[in-house]
Short mmCIF file of C-alpha atoms and ligand atoms in Angstrom, two decimals:
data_model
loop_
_atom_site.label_atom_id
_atom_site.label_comp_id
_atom_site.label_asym_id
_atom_site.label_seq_id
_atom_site.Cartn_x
_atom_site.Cartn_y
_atom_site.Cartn_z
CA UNK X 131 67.83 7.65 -76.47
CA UNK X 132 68.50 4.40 -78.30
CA UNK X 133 65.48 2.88 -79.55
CA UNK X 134 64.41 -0.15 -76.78
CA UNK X 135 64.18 -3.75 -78.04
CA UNK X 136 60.84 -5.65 -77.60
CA UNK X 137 60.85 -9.41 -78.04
CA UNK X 138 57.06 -10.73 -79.43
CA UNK X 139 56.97 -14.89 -78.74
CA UNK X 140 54.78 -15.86 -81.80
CA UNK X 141 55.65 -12.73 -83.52
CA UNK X 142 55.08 -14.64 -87.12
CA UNK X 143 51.28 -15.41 -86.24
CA UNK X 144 48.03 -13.39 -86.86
CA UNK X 145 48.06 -11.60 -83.99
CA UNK X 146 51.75 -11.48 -83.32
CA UNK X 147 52.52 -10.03 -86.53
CA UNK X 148 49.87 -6.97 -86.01
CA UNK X 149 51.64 -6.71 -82.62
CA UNK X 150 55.31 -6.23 -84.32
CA UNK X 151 54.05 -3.72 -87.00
CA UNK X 152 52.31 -1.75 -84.44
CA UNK X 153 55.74 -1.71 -81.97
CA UNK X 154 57.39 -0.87 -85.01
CA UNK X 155 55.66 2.40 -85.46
CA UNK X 156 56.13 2.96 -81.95
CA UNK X 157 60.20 2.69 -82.59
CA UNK X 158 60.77 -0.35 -80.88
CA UNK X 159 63.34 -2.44 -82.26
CA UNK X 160 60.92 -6.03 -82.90
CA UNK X 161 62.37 -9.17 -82.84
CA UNK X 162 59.95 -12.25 -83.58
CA UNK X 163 59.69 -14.85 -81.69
CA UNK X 164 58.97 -18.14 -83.97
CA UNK X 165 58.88 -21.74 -83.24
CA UNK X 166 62.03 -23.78 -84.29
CA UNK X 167 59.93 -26.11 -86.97
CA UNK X 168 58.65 -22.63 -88.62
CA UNK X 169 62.19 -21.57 -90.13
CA UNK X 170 60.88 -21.36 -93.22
CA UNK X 171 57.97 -19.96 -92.56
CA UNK X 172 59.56 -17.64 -90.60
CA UNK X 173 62.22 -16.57 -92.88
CA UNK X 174 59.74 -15.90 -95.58
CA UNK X 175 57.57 -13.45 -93.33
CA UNK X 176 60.67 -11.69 -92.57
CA UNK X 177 61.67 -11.39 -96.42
CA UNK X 178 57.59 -10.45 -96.89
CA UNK X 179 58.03 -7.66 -93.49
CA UNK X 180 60.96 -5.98 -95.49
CA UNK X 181 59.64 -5.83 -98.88
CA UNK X 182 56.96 -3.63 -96.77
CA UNK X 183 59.66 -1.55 -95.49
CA UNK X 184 59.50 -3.23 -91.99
CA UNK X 185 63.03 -4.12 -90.87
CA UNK X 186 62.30 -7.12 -87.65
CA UNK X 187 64.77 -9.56 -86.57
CA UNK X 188 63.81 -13.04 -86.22
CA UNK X 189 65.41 -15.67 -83.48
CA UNK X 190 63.93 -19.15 -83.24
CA UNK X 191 62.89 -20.84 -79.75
CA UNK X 192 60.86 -23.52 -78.41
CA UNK X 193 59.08 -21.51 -75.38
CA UNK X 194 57.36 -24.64 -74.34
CA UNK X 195 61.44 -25.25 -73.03
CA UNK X 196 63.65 -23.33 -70.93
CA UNK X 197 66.99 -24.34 -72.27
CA UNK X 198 65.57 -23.43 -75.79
CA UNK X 199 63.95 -19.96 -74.15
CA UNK X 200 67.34 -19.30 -72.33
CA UNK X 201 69.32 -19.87 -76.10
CA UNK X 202 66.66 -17.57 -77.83
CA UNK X 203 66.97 -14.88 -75.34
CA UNK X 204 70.52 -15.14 -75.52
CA UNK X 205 71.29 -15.21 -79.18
CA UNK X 206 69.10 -11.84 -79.12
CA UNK X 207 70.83 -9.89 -76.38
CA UNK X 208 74.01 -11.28 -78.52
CA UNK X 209 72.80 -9.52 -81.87
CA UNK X 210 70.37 -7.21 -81.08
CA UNK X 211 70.77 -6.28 -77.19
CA UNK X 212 68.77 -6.55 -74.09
CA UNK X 213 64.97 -6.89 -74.72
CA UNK X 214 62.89 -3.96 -72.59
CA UNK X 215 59.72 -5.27 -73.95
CA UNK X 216 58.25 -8.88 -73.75
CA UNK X 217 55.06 -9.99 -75.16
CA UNK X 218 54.03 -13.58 -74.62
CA UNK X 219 52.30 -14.32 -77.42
CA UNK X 220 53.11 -17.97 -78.63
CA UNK X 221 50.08 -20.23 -78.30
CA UNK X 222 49.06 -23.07 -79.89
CA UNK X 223 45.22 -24.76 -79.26
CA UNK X 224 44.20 -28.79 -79.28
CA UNK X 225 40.12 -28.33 -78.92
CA UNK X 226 39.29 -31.79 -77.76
CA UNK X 227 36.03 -32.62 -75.39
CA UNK X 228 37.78 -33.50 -72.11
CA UNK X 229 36.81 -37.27 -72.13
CA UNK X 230 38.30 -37.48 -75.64
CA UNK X 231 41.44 -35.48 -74.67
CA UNK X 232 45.01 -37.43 -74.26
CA UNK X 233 47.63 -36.34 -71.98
CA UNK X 234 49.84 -35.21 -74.90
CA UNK X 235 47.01 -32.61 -75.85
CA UNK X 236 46.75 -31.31 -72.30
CA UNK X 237 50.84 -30.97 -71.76
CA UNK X 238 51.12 -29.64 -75.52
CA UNK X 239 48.80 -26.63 -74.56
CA UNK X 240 49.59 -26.07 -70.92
CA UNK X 241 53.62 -26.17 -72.05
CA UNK X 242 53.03 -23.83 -74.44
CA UNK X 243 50.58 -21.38 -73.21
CA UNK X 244 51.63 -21.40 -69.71
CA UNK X 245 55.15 -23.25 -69.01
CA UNK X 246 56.19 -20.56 -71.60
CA UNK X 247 55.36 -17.61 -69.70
CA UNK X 248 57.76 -18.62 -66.69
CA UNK X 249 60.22 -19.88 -69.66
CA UNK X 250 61.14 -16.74 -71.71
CA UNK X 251 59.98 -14.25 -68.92
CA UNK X 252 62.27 -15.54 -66.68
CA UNK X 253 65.42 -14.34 -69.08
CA UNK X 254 64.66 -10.53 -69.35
CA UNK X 255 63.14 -9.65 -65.97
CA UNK X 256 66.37 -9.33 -64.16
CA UNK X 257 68.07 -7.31 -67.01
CA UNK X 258 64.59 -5.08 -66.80
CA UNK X 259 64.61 -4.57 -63.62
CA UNK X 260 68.56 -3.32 -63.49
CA UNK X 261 67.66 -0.75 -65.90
CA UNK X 262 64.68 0.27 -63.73
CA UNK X 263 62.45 0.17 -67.11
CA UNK X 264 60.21 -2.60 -68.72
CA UNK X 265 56.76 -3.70 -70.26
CA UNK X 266 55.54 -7.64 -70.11
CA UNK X 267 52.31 -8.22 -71.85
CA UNK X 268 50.69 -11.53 -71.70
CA UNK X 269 48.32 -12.27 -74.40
CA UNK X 270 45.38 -14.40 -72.82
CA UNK X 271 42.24 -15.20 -73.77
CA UNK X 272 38.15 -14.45 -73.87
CA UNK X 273 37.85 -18.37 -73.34
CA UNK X 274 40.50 -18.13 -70.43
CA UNK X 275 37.96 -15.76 -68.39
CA UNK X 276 34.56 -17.61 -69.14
CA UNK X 277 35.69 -21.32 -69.98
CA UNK X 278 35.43 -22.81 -73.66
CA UNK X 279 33.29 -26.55 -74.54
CA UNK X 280 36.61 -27.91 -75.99
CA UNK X 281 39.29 -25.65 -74.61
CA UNK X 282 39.95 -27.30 -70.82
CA UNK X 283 43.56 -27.36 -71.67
CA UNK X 284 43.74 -23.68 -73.34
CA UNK X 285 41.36 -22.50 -70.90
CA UNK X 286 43.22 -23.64 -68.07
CA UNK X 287 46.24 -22.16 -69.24
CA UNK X 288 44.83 -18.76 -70.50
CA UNK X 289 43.46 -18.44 -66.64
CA UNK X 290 46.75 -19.14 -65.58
CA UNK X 291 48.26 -16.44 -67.48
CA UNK X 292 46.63 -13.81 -65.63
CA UNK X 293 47.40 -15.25 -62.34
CA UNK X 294 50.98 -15.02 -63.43
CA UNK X 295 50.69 -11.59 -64.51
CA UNK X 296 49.18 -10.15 -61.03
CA UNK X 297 51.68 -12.59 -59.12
CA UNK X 298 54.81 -10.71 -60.86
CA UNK X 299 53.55 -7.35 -61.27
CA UNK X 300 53.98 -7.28 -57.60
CA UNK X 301 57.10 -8.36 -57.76
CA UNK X 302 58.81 -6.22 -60.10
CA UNK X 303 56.40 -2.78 -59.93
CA UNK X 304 59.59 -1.43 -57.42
CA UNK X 305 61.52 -1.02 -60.19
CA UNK X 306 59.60 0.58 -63.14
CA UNK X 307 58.44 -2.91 -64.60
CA UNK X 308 55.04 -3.56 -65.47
CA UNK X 309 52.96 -6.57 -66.27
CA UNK X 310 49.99 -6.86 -68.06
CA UNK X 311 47.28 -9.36 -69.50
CA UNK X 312 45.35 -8.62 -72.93
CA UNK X 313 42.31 -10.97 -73.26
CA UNK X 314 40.96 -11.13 -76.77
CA UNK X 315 37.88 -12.61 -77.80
CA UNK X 316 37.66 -14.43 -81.05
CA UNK X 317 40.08 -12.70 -83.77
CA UNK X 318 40.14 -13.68 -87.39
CA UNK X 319 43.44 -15.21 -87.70
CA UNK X 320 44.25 -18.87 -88.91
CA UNK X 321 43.65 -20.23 -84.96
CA UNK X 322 39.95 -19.31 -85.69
CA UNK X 323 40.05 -20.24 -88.65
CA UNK X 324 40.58 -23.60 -88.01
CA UNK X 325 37.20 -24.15 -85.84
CA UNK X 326 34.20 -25.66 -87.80
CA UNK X 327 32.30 -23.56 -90.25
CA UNK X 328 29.35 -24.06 -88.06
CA UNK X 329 30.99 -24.00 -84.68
CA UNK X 330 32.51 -20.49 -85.70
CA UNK X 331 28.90 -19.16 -86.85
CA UNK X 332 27.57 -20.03 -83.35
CA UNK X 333 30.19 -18.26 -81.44
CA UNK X 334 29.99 -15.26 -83.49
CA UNK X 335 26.27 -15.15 -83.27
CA UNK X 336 27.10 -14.76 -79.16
CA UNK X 337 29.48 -11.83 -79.98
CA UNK X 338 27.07 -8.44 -79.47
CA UNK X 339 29.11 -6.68 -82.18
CA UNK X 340 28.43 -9.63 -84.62
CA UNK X 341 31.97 -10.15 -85.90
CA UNK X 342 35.53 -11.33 -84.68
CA UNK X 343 37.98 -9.00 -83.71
CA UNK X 344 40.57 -7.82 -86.13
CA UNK X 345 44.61 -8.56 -85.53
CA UNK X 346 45.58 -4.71 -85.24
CA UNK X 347 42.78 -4.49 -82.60
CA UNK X 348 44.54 -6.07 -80.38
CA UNK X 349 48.29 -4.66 -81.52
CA UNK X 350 46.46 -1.30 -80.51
CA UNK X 351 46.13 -2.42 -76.94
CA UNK X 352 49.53 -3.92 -76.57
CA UNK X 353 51.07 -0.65 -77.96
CA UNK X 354 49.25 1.66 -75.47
CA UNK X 355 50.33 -0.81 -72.19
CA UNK X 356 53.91 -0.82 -73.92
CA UNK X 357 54.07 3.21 -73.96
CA UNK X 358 56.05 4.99 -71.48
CA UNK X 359 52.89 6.83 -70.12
CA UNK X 360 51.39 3.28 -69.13
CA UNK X 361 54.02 3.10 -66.27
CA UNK X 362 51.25 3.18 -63.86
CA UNK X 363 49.21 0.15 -65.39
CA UNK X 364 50.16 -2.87 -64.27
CA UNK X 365 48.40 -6.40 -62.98
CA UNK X 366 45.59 -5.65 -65.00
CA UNK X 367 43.74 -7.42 -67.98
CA UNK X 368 41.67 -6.09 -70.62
CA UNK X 369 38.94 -7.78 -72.67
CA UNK X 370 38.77 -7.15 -75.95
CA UNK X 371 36.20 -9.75 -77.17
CA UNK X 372 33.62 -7.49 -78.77
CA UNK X 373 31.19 -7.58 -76.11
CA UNK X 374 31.10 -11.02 -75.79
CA UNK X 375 32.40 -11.50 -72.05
CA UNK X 376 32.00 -8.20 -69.96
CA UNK X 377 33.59 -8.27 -66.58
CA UNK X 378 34.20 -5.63 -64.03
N1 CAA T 185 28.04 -26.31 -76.00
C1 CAA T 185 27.30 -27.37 -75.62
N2 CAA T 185 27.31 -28.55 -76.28
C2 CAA T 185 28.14 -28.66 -77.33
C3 CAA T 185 28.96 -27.58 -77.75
C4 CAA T 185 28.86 -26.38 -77.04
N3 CAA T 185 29.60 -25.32 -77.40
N4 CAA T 185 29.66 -28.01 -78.82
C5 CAA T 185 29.34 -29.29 -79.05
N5 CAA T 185 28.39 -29.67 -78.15
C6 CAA T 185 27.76 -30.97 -78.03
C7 CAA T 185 27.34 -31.47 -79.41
O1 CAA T 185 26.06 -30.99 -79.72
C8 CAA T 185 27.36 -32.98 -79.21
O2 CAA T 185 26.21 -33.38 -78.51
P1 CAA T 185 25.55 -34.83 -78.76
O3 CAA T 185 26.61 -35.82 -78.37
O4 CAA T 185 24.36 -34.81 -77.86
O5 CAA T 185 25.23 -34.86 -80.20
C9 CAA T 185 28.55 -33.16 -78.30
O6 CAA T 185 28.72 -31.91 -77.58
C10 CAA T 185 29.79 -33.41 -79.13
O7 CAA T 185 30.80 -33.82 -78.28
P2 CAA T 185 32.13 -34.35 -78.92
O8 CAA T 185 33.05 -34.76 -77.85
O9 CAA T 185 31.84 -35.39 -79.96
O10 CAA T 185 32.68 -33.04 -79.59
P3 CAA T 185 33.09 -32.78 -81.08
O11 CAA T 185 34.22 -33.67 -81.40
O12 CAA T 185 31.92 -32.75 -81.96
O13 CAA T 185 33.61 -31.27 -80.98
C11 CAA T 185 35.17 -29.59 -80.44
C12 CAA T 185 34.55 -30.90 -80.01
C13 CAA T 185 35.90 -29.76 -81.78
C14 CAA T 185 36.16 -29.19 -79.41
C15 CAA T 185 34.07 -28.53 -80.59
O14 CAA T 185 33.35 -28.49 -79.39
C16 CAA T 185 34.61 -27.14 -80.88
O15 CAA T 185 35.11 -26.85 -81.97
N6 CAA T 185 34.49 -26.22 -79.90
C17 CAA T 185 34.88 -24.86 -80.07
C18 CAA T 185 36.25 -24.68 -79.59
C19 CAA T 185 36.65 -23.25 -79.71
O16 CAA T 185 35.91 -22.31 -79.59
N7 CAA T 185 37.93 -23.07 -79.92
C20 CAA T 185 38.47 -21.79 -80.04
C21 CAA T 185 39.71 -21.87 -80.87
S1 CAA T 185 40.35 -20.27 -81.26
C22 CAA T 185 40.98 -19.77 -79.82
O17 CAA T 185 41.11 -20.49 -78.89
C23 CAA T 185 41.40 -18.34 -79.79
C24 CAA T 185 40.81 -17.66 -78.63
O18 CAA T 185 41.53 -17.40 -77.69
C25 CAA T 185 39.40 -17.28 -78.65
#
């Protein structure tokens, strides 16, 4: 069988680039996901991917748009071919108290985070479901389950995510699609990096396993719910936050 295309939405980030090595291994064909502004950026982890020996297509696409989504998800089917696998992993933060936030900090977030899973999910579930066979993974969030001081825009929109996910896995289980929600806790990629020294030490002095999480962590996850033997998995989230939310 041909190998099966999977499409990763922030594919050139910290935890979208563990997430296209690990699909990789699992012959998928990858094709990253990056934000139009990024080209460079994007074009350079694509040259750094294949000096590695890691051979990923790249297609640029605002997700917080669905003309842009619709374009990017076109051009791919175009060079590549249909996409079987979709993880939504673009996200962006804009930590702001809520009496400090402006609207353009809420709308940024929720447009991204959220609009974008309706956006770019919307072009592949049809083809999915004709050929009876697909994975959707949407990567959430820790702070989406338990709320964040600073996050009422990311929060709201990581919550959100999983109501999507158990809305459409009804939807589309009939015909051998599955969706999914992978909630990580605080992973040390250059999002986390970017909260205050001190702020950081405080949340990781909540997590029980006293560190953050580690990119291919979470890849590990999103390869097992992306196997063929996790047809039966679907509207379901898993934590992966060290211990630092447990839910049941
Ligand atoms: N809990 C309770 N009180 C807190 C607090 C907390 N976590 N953090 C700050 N405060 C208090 C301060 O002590 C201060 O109190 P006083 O006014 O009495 O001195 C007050 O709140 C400060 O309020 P400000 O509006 O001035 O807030 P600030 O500008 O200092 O900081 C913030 C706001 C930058 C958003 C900060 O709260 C912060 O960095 N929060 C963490 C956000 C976070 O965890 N982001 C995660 C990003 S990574 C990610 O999102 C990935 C993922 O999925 C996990």
């Amino acid at each position: 069988m041909a190998a099966r295309t999977a499409l990763v939405t922030g594919g050139i980030g910290g935890i979208g680039s563990a997430i296209c090595r690990e699909l990789a291994a699992k012959g998928f064909r990858v094709v990253a996901g990056y934000y139009p502004a990024e080209k460079d950026l994007a074009e350079q982890w694509q040259q750094k991917q294949h000096a590695e020996g890691l051979k990923f297509e790249i297609a640029s696409g605002d997700v917080s748009s669905f003309e842009d989504s619709q374009q990017m998800v076109r051009d791919i089917e175009t060079r590549v071919g249909p996409i079987d696998v979709l993880i939504n992993c673009a996200g962006i933060t804009r930590d702001k108290t809520f009496r400090k936030m402006e609207p353009d900090q809420w709308r940024a977030v929720i447009s991204t985070n959220l609009d974008s899973l309706f956006n770019v999910t919307r072009q592949v579930v049809d083809g999915m479901m004709e050929r009876g066979w697909g994975r959707i993974v949407n990567i959430s969030s820790v702070n989406g389950q338990r709320g964040q001081f600073g996050q009422t825009n990311y929060s709201a929109a990581k919550a959100g995510a999983h109501g999507f996910t158990m809305a459409l896995a009804q939807e589309v289980a009939r015909k051998g699609v599955t969706v999914n929600t992978v909630s990580p806790g605080y992973i040390a990629t250059e999002m986390t990096q970017a909260i205050a020294e001190e702020v950081r030490q405080q949340i990781i002095a909540q997590v029980p396993m006293a560190r953050m999480g580690e990119p291919d962590e979470v890849a590990y996850l999103v390869g097992v719910l992306c196997d063929d033997r996790a047809g039966y998995i679907t509207g379901a989230n898993y934590e992966l936050n060290g211990g630092l939310f447990m839910s049941f």
